[in-house]
CSV table of C-alpha atoms in Angstrom, one decimal:
chain,number,residue,atom,x,y,z
A,3,MET,CA,67.9,104.8,53.8
A,4,ILE,CA,65.8,107.3,55.6
A,5,VAL,CA,62.5,107.6,54.7
A,6,THR,CA,60.5,110.7,55.7
A,7,LEU,CA,56.8,111.6,56.2
A,8,THR,CA,55.4,115.2,56.0
A,9,VAL,CA,51.8,115.5,56.2
A,10,HIS,CA,52.0,119.3,56.1
A,11,PRO,CA,54.5,120.4,53.6
A,12,SER,CA,55.2,124.3,53.1
A,13,LEU,CA,56.8,126.6,50.5
A,14,ASP,CA,58.9,128.3,52.8
A,15,ARG,CA,59.4,132.2,51.7
A,16,THR,CA,62.3,133.8,53.7
A,17,VAL,CA,62.7,137.7,53.7
A,18,SER,CA,66.3,139.1,54.9
A,19,LEU,CA,66.2,142.6,56.2
A,20,GLY,CA,69.5,144.4,57.0
A,21,ALA,CA,67.9,146.2,60.3
A,22,PRO,CA,65.2,145.0,63.0
A,23,LEU,CA,61.9,144.2,61.8
A,24,ARG,CA,59.9,147.5,62.6
A,25,VAL,CA,56.1,146.5,62.9
A,26,GLY,CA,53.6,149.1,61.0
A,27,GLU,CA,56.8,150.6,58.9
A,28,VAL,CA,57.6,150.0,55.2
A,29,GLN,CA,61.0,148.3,54.8
A,30,THR,CA,63.3,147.5,52.0
A,31,ALA,CA,64.4,143.4,52.1
A,32,SER,CA,68.2,142.9,51.6
A,33,GLY,CA,67.3,139.5,50.1
A,34,ALA,CA,64.7,136.7,49.6
A,35,ARG,CA,64.6,132.9,49.0
A,36,GLU,CA,61.9,130.2,48.3
A,37,ASP,CA,62.7,126.6,49.8
A,38,ALA,CA,60.6,123.4,49.8
A,39,GLY,CA,59.9,123.0,53.4
A,40,GLY,CA,58.1,120.9,55.9
A,41,LYS,CA,60.1,119.3,58.7
A,42,GLY,CA,60.1,115.7,56.9
A,43,ILE,CA,61.2,117.5,53.6
A,44,ASN,CA,64.0,119.2,55.5
A,45,VAL,CA,65.3,116.3,56.7
A,46,SER,CA,65.2,114.4,53.8
A,47,ARG,CA,67.1,117.8,51.9
A,48,VAL,CA,70.2,117.7,54.6
A,49,ILE,CA,70.6,114.1,54.0
A,50,ARG,CA,70.9,114.1,50.4
A,51,ALA,CA,73.0,117.0,50.5
A,52,ALA,CA,75.3,114.6,53.0
A,53,GLY,CA,75.4,112.1,50.2
A,54,GLY,CA,72.9,109.9,52.0
A,55,ASP,CA,69.9,107.9,50.6
A,56,SER,CA,66.4,109.3,51.8
A,57,LEU,CA,62.8,109.4,50.2
A,58,ALA,CA,60.3,111.8,51.1
A,59,VAL,CA,56.6,110.9,51.1
A,60,LEU,CA,54.1,113.8,51.1
A,61,PRO,CA,50.7,114.7,50.3
A,62,LEU,CA,50.8,116.5,46.6
A,63,ASP,CA,48.3,118.0,44.6
A,64,PRO,CA,49.7,117.1,40.9
A,65,ALA,CA,48.9,120.8,39.7
A,66,ASP,CA,50.4,122.3,43.0
A,67,PRO,CA,53.2,124.9,41.9
A,68,PHE,CA,54.9,123.5,44.9
A,69,ALA,CA,56.2,120.2,42.9
A,70,ALA,CA,58.4,122.5,41.0
A,71,VAL,CA,60.2,123.9,43.9
A,72,LEU,CA,60.4,120.6,45.3
A,73,ALA,CA,62.2,119.3,42.1
A,74,ASP,CA,64.7,122.0,42.4
A,75,ALA,CA,65.5,120.9,46.1
A,76,ASP,CA,67.0,117.6,44.5
A,77,VAL,CA,64.8,115.3,46.6
A,78,GLU,CA,63.3,112.3,45.9
A,79,VAL,CA,59.7,111.9,46.6
A,80,ARG,CA,56.6,109.7,46.6
A,81,PRO,CA,53.8,112.2,46.4
A,82,VAL,CA,50.3,110.9,47.4
A,83,PRO,CA,47.7,112.9,45.4
A,84,VAL,CA,45.2,115.2,47.4
A,85,ALA,CA,43.5,118.3,46.4
A,86,GLY,CA,44.8,121.8,47.5
A,87,ARG,CA,47.7,123.5,47.3
A,88,ALA,CA,50.4,123.5,50.0
A,89,ARG,CA,50.8,126.1,52.4
A,90,ALA,CA,53.2,129.0,52.5
A,91,ASN,CA,55.3,129.8,55.6
A,92,ILE,CA,56.7,133.2,55.7
A,93,THR,CA,60.1,134.1,57.7
A,94,VAL,CA,61.4,137.4,58.2
A,95,THR,CA,65.0,137.4,59.4
A,96,ASP,CA,67.5,140.4,60.5
A,97,ALA,CA,71.2,140.6,60.3
A,98,ALA,CA,71.1,140.0,64.2
A,99,GLY,CA,69.6,136.8,63.5
A,100,GLU,CA,66.3,137.5,64.9
A,101,THR,CA,63.8,135.5,63.4
A,102,THR,CA,59.8,136.0,63.1
A,103,LYS,CA,57.8,133.5,61.6
A,104,ILE,CA,54.1,133.3,60.0
A,105,ASN,CA,52.7,130.0,59.6
A,106,LEU,CA,49.4,129.6,57.2
A,107,PRO,CA,47.2,126.9,57.4
A,108,GLY,CA,47.6,124.0,54.7
A,109,VAL,CA,45.6,121.7,53.0
A,110,ALA,CA,42.9,119.7,55.2
A,111,LEU,CA,43.3,116.0,54.9
A,112,ASN,CA,40.6,113.3,55.6
A,113,ASP,CA,41.1,109.7,56.9
A,114,GLY,CA,41.0,108.5,53.2
A,115,ASP,CA,44.1,110.7,52.4
A,116,LEU,CA,45.6,109.4,55.8
A,117,ALA,CA,45.2,105.6,54.4
A,118,ALA,CA,46.8,106.5,51.2
A,119,LEU,CA,49.6,108.1,52.8
A,120,ILE,CA,50.2,105.2,55.6
A,121,ASP,CA,50.1,102.5,52.3
A,122,ALA,CA,52.8,104.3,50.7
A,123,VAL,CA,55.0,104.9,54.0
A,124,VAL,CA,54.7,101.4,54.3
A,125,ALA,CA,55.9,100.5,50.6
A,126,ALA,CA,58.6,103.3,51.2
A,127,ALA,CA,59.8,101.9,54.6
A,128,ARG,CA,60.3,98.3,53.9
A,129,GLY,CA,64.0,97.5,54.9
A,130,ALA,CA,65.1,101.1,55.5
A,131,ASP,CA,67.2,102.1,58.5
A,132,TRP,CA,65.0,105.0,59.9
A,133,LEU,CA,61.3,106.4,59.6
A,134,VAL,CA,60.9,110.1,60.0
A,135,LEU,CA,57.5,111.0,61.1
A,136,ALA,CA,57.9,115.1,61.4
A,137,GLY,CA,56.2,118.6,61.8
A,138,SER,CA,52.6,119.5,62.6
A,139,LEU,CA,49.6,117.8,61.6
A,140,ALA,CA,47.3,118.6,58.6
A,141,PRO,CA,44.1,120.2,59.3
A,142,GLY,CA,41.6,117.6,59.3
A,143,LEU,CA,43.7,114.7,60.9
A,144,ALA,CA,43.3,113.3,64.1
A,145,ALA,CA,45.9,113.6,67.2
A,146,ASP,CA,46.8,110.0,66.6
A,147,ALA,CA,47.5,110.1,63.1
A,148,TYR,CA,51.2,109.6,63.6
A,149,VAL,CA,50.3,106.6,66.2
A,150,ARG,CA,48.2,105.2,63.5
A,151,VAL,CA,51.4,105.5,60.9
A,152,ILE,CA,53.6,103.4,63.4
A,153,HIS,CA,51.3,100.9,64.3
A,154,ALA,CA,50.5,100.2,60.5
A,155,VAL,CA,54.3,100.1,59.7
A,156,ARG,CA,55.2,97.8,62.4
A,157,ASP,CA,52.3,95.4,62.1
A,158,ARG,CA,52.8,95.1,58.2
A,159,LEU,CA,56.5,95.1,57.9
A,160,GLY,CA,57.4,93.1,61.2
A,161,ALA,CA,61.1,92.2,61.2
A,162,GLU,CA,61.7,94.6,58.2
A,163,ALA,CA,60.3,97.8,59.7
A,164,PRO,CA,62.7,100.7,60.5
A,165,ARG,CA,63.5,102.4,63.5
A,166,ILE,CA,60.8,105.0,64.1
A,167,ALA,CA,61.8,109.2,65.0
A,168,VAL,CA,59.0,111.6,65.7
A,169,ASP,CA,59.5,115.2,65.5
A,170,THR,CA,56.2,117.0,66.5
A,171,SER,CA,54.8,118.8,69.5
A,172,GLY,CA,51.6,119.1,71.2
A,173,PRO,CA,48.7,116.8,71.2
A,174,ALA,CA,50.5,114.9,68.7
A,175,LEU,CA,53.5,114.4,70.1
A,176,ARG,CA,51.5,113.6,73.6
A,177,ALA,CA,49.6,110.7,71.6
A,178,VAL,CA,53.0,109.2,70.3
A,179,VAL,CA,54.4,108.7,73.4
A,180,ARG,CA,51.3,107.6,75.1
A,181,ASP,CA,50.5,104.8,72.4
A,182,GLY,CA,53.1,104.9,69.9
A,183,ARG,CA,56.5,103.6,71.6
A,184,PRO,CA,58.9,105.5,69.3
A,185,ASP,CA,62.4,104.8,69.1
A,186,LEU,CA,63.4,108.7,69.1
A,187,ILE,CA,61.6,112.0,69.8
A,188,LYS,CA,63.2,115.3,69.0
A,189,PRO,CA,61.4,118.1,70.8
A,190,ASN,CA,63.0,121.2,72.0
A,191,ASP,CA,63.1,122.2,75.9
A,192,ASP,CA,59.7,124.4,75.5
A,193,GLU,CA,58.0,121.1,73.8
A,194,LEU,CA,59.5,118.8,76.2
A,195,ALA,CA,58.1,120.9,79.1
A,196,ASP,CA,54.5,121.0,77.4
A,197,LEU,CA,54.7,117.1,76.7
A,198,LEU,CA,55.2,116.7,80.4
A,199,GLY,CA,52.4,119.4,81.3
A,200,ALA,CA,55.0,120.9,83.9
A,201,PRO,CA,58.1,123.6,83.8
A,202,LEU,CA,61.5,122.0,83.6
A,203,PRO,CA,62.5,120.8,87.1
A,204,GLU,CA,64.9,123.2,88.8
A,205,ALA,CA,68.6,122.1,88.2
A,206,THR,CA,72.2,123.3,88.1
A,207,ASP,CA,71.7,124.2,84.2
A,208,LEU,CA,69.4,123.8,81.5
A,209,ALA,CA,70.9,120.6,79.9
A,210,GLU,CA,70.6,118.9,84.1
A,211,ALA,CA,66.8,120.1,83.7
A,212,VAL,CA,66.2,118.7,80.3
A,213,HIS,CA,67.9,115.3,81.6
A,214,ALA,CA,65.8,115.2,84.6
A,215,ALA,CA,62.6,115.9,82.6
A,216,ALA,CA,63.5,113.6,79.9
A,217,ARG,CA,64.1,110.8,82.2
A,218,GLU,CA,60.5,110.5,82.9
A,219,LEU,CA,59.8,109.3,79.2
A,220,VAL,CA,63.3,107.5,78.5
A,221,PRO,CA,63.2,104.6,78.5
A,222,ASN,CA,59.8,103.5,79.4
A,223,ALA,CA,57.9,105.1,76.9
A,224,VAL,CA,60.3,106.4,74.4
A,225,ALA,CA,63.8,104.8,73.8
A,226,THR,CA,65.7,107.9,72.9
A,227,ALA,CA,65.2,111.6,73.2
A,228,LEU,CA,67.4,114.2,71.3
A,229,VAL,CA,66.2,117.6,73.1
A,230,THR,CA,67.3,120.4,70.9
A,231,LEU,CA,68.2,123.7,72.8
A,232,GLY,CA,69.0,126.4,70.2
A,233,GLY,CA,72.1,128.3,71.2
A,234,ASP,CA,72.5,126.1,74.5
A,235,GLY,CA,73.1,123.1,72.5
A,236,ALA,CA,71.2,119.6,72.7
A,237,VAL,CA,70.8,117.0,75.4
A,238,LEU,CA,70.6,113.3,74.2
A,239,VAL,CA,69.2,110.6,76.8
A,240,THR,CA,69.0,106.9,76.2
A,241,GLY,CA,68.5,104.0,78.5
A,242,GLU,CA,72.1,103.6,78.7
A,243,GLY,CA,73.1,107.3,79.6
A,244,ALA,CA,73.0,110.9,78.8
A,245,TRP,CA,75.2,113.5,77.2
A,246,ALA,CA,75.3,117.0,76.3
A,247,ALA,CA,77.2,119.4,74.1
A,248,VAL,CA,77.0,123.4,73.2
A,249,PRO,CA,77.5,124.4,69.6
A,250,PRO,CA,81.0,126.4,68.4
A,251,PRO,CA,80.1,130.2,68.2
A,252,THR,CA,77.8,130.7,65.3
A,253,ARG,CA,76.8,133.9,63.2
A,254,VAL,CA,72.7,133.0,62.9
A,255,ARG,CA,71.1,134.1,59.9
A,256,SER,CA,68.1,132.0,60.2
A,257,THR,CA,67.0,129.2,63.0
A,258,VAL,CA,64.1,127.9,60.7
A,259,GLY,CA,65.0,124.2,60.0
A,260,ALA,CA,68.1,124.2,62.4
A,261,GLY,CA,66.3,121.5,64.5
A,262,ASP,CA,65.3,119.5,61.4
A,263,SER,CA,69.2,119.4,60.4
A,264,SER,CA,70.1,118.4,64.0
A,265,LEU,CA,67.7,115.5,63.5
A,266,ALA,CA,69.3,114.6,60.1
A,267,GLY,CA,72.9,114.9,61.4
A,268,TYR,CA,72.0,112.7,64.3
A,269,LEU,CA,70.3,110.0,62.0
A,270,LEU,CA,73.4,109.9,59.6
A,271,ALA,CA,75.9,109.4,62.5
A,272,VAL,CA,73.6,106.8,64.2
A,273,SER,CA,73.2,105.0,60.7
A,274,ALA,CA,77.0,105.0,60.2
A,275,GLY,CA,77.4,103.2,63.4
A,276,ALA,CA,78.6,106.5,65.5
A,277,ASN,CA,78.3,106.2,69.6
A,278,PRO,CA,76.0,108.4,71.1
A,279,ALA,CA,78.3,111.1,72.2
A,280,ALA,CA,79.7,111.4,68.5
A,281,SER,CA,76.0,111.2,67.6
A,282,LEU,CA,75.0,114.1,69.3
A,283,VAL,CA,78.4,116.3,68.0
A,284,SER,CA,76.8,115.3,64.4
A,285,ALA,CA,73.5,117.1,65.5
A,286,ILE,CA,74.9,119.8,66.8
A,287,ARG,CA,77.4,120.5,63.9
A,288,TYR,CA,74.5,120.1,61.5
A,289,GLY,CA,72.2,122.3,63.6
A,290,SER,CA,74.9,125.1,63.9
A,291,ALA,CA,75.6,125.2,60.1
A,292,ALA,CA,71.7,125.3,59.1
A,293,ALA,CA,71.7,128.2,61.7
A,294,ALA,CA,74.3,129.7,59.7
A,295,LEU,CA,72.6,130.0,56.3
A,296,ASP,CA,69.9,132.3,54.6
A,297,GLY,CA,66.5,130.4,54.8
A,298,THR,CA,66.2,126.9,55.1
A,299,GLN,CA,68.8,125.7,53.1
A,300,ALA,CA,70.2,122.4,53.7
A,301,PRO,CA,74.0,122.3,55.1
A,302,ARG,CA,76.7,120.5,53.1
A,303,ALA,CA,79.8,119.0,54.6
A,304,SER,CA,81.7,122.3,53.5
A,305,ASP,CA,79.3,124.1,56.0
A,306,LEU,CA,80.0,122.2,58.8
A,307,PRO,CA,81.8,123.8,61.9
A,308,THR,CA,85.1,122.2,62.5
A,309,ALA,CA,85.9,123.6,65.7
A,310,ASP,CA,85.8,120.8,68.6
A,311,ILE,CA,82.6,120.2,70.7
A,312,PRO,CA,83.4,118.5,73.9
A,313,VAL,CA,80.7,116.4,75.3
A,314,ARG,CA,79.8,115.7,78.7
A,315,ALA,CA,78.0,112.6,80.3
A,316,LEU,CA,75.1,113.6,82.5
A,317,THR,CA,74.6,111.4,85.6
A,318,ARG,CA,71.0,110.8,87.2
């Protein structure tokens, strides 16, 4: 079982254009779709589509129409009642794979809401394989909100606590790395540089630069880092080694949710006992599959690329 927490869920509206976006002009869309989104929800959707078990914890107003969209997504949820509607995120994609996003503010949460979410997460996570804390923090929450979740889960569940993965950025990620001791973080290369407060070091290629930067965190502050690089693939860094791989050629339709799909693919492989290299390949297959789909659809097994994905070991 993989449990996810999304404190800032969203209704993802994707508009597809047949030509590049022309700012200030009127264009006709070639298609549109709505998906229940938020990074944790996206991870749960991918795991469920792969036949795995996942439970999504999120704040949800009982009267919010978002509940109907969430029901259509075939995700098992544990909603925590709050007042206010989930935000809408708007994505515009064109035939060349260019993506423009407009993220709206969501429901503001307070300490009481966070305490209720923590109680729900602790109850859901008992005996789970992984707990995923994913996405930006909702307005009203302090930067250490995820740290509070991590400490509560480990303090209350003890030996029954799951491993914890965190996919966020900015002050929330810095707080987690400083005080949370997560089992896994999943930044992209820009988020990793921001986390360290400096540009990536000079290296022969991006993967080597990411590896050198991640070594400042792994294993002393973070057990494992999965760093996604978009079309350049991903780098996995653990206390035992580091590996890099690039995806096969992919016709990109939407990059929204691709990183969430990569994280889900990695967790699916790790939970099944795969070694680090195979887990990295699984992450890249799922990320590539998501990028080839419209909107924030969850890729299924039939969507995964079948081409070989060579993995290279990185040395310190």
